[in-house]
Amino acid sequence: MNILGVSAHYHDSAAALVVDGVPVAAVQEERFSRRKNDASFPLAAIEWCLDHAGLAPENLDAVVFYERPLLKFERILTSALRAFPKGRGAFAHGMKNALGEKTWVRGNICAHLGVPGRKVLFTQHHQSHAAAAFLTAPSDAAAIVTADGVGEWATLSVGRGERRGGAVEMSLLREVRYPHSLGLLYSTFTEYLGFAVNEGEYKVMGLAAYGRPTFAAEVRRLVSRTKDGAFALDLGFFDYHVSVAHSYSRKFLELFGPPRGRYDPIDLETDEGRRFADIAASVQLVLEEVLLDLATALARETGLPDLCLGGGVALNGVANSRILAETGFERLLVPPAPGDAGCALGAALYADRLHFKNPDREAVDHPFLGPSVDPAELVRLGREDDYPVEMLDERALIAHTVQDLQAGRIVGWMDGCMELGPRALGHRSILAAPHDAAMRDRLNRDIKYREEFRPFAPVVPIEAAADYFELPPGGARLGRYMSGVFKVKAKHRKRLAAVTHVDGTARVQVLERAMEPRLHALLTAYGRASGLPVLLNTSFNLAGEPIVNKVAEGYSTFRRCGMDVLVAGGARMLKPALATAELKEAYA
Ligand SMILES: [Fe+2]
């Protein structure tokens, strides 16, 4: 059975294909359109998924959209009527969106793909998140929490999933509904702190490490706890349900002071800069408190050792690590794409297991479901432009790259199939030596063009992870997809300065050989040569651009920035000046 999952029209569209119960392709539209977080109908992603599997649209048994557009429409309408007359702006905006493509999704899918309407199915938004988390996790029984800004009505759901004798069950225990939302609470502070909503949330998390939670009492006034362990927002502090201008209200500004302008620098040496950092630390702390309470109660209620976490809030690695360490769950399983892009895969899997009741299959426990890299393309491009490029066997490639990294060179590393989700986990990465803070500053200045308070992440083989990072039980699993933030061991912080955040932590990727053998071999060889089997690993893109997909995009990025070496599969390319220096050295 061939099932296509689609997420679109809000943020970060994607398509995913499940064939006979197994995910065979999944990719975000932005990787083709080259528009970051592209929300348009993912035609290119769908076309690639079908091509990859050798299918035509008529071979599809079902196309599953990741949410119910009419329920979302109802939420917008009802909220606007409740807020009337204050909410006229939000109403008009919401109606325009909802009456546009969102409501006519079925017709759109039929028109674009030529499939009959009866083949188009819908899941609920949080069902898709829950399925993306549980049905991709190697767990037979788990508690499930999903949390994001908002789907149709739900903003947080709590449930459980079970696999038994080839059958799957997923049940919802309870949910929190719009306008009460942890995601929107965090996004409101994201906007207040001058960052782009839906994109800048991790900047708030990065900034939080520089502050102290001196505004925690104020933030707690915004979120009260309900008897069932959930929460409710004091809506007087928010405007997102009645306005499209700002998420925060006048009352919010009276409590926290003037907001930061989008283009104002954050100077942590000034009172104003520290105030923003303290506010970031405070909202981060309160988010953690709510999630910890909720997860602790759920661990007690279900008695299950595993918790699967989905939705955009699951990208908060600092909160994730505390959930793992403090709530009683033994494992916290966060998929590589917990946000809306992953919902395309979640929706397809949900339909396969729960709508069609197909037998369960072993979970695909890696993120490499996108297009693959062709090294011959890099060789061809290099020869056309007279750029020094060569094909190397595995051993020579690893040896050269170790030398490059030891010499302080920045390496673009493309290999195999592209990752689904926002994180580069070794197939579309930029790698560099992790020792020196100057490397971090150089990457920020010459390649990523971004704020200094955002840390870079390390990658380490699982065998060596506990030597360098303070991993609690279950920490290596949480680090599989870079979903946790852990302390760097104090004695190694100086030698890991480029990847250690100001508070002594790192968002480490813990790599198992089976998931990515070549990167594992590189780390091991680098460890033998340098005494430290750790590399800096950041996504292969420039600021404001999506992660590179094809070799040609990697090559174009390589030429436009201060990267020294580009590797695509077995092909290695150098900047011409470097190649000349290398030749001189060889003949000296
Ligand atoms: Fe979502």
Coordinates of C-alpha atoms and ligand atoms in Angstrom, one line a residue, residues 125 129 148 150 340, ligand 1:
H125 CA -2.8 18.0 13.7
H129 CA 2.6 15.0 15.8
D148 CA 3.2 23.3 19.8
V150 CA -1.7 25.6 17.8
D340 CA 5.1 20.4 11.4
Ligands
FE1 FE 2.3 21.7 15.0

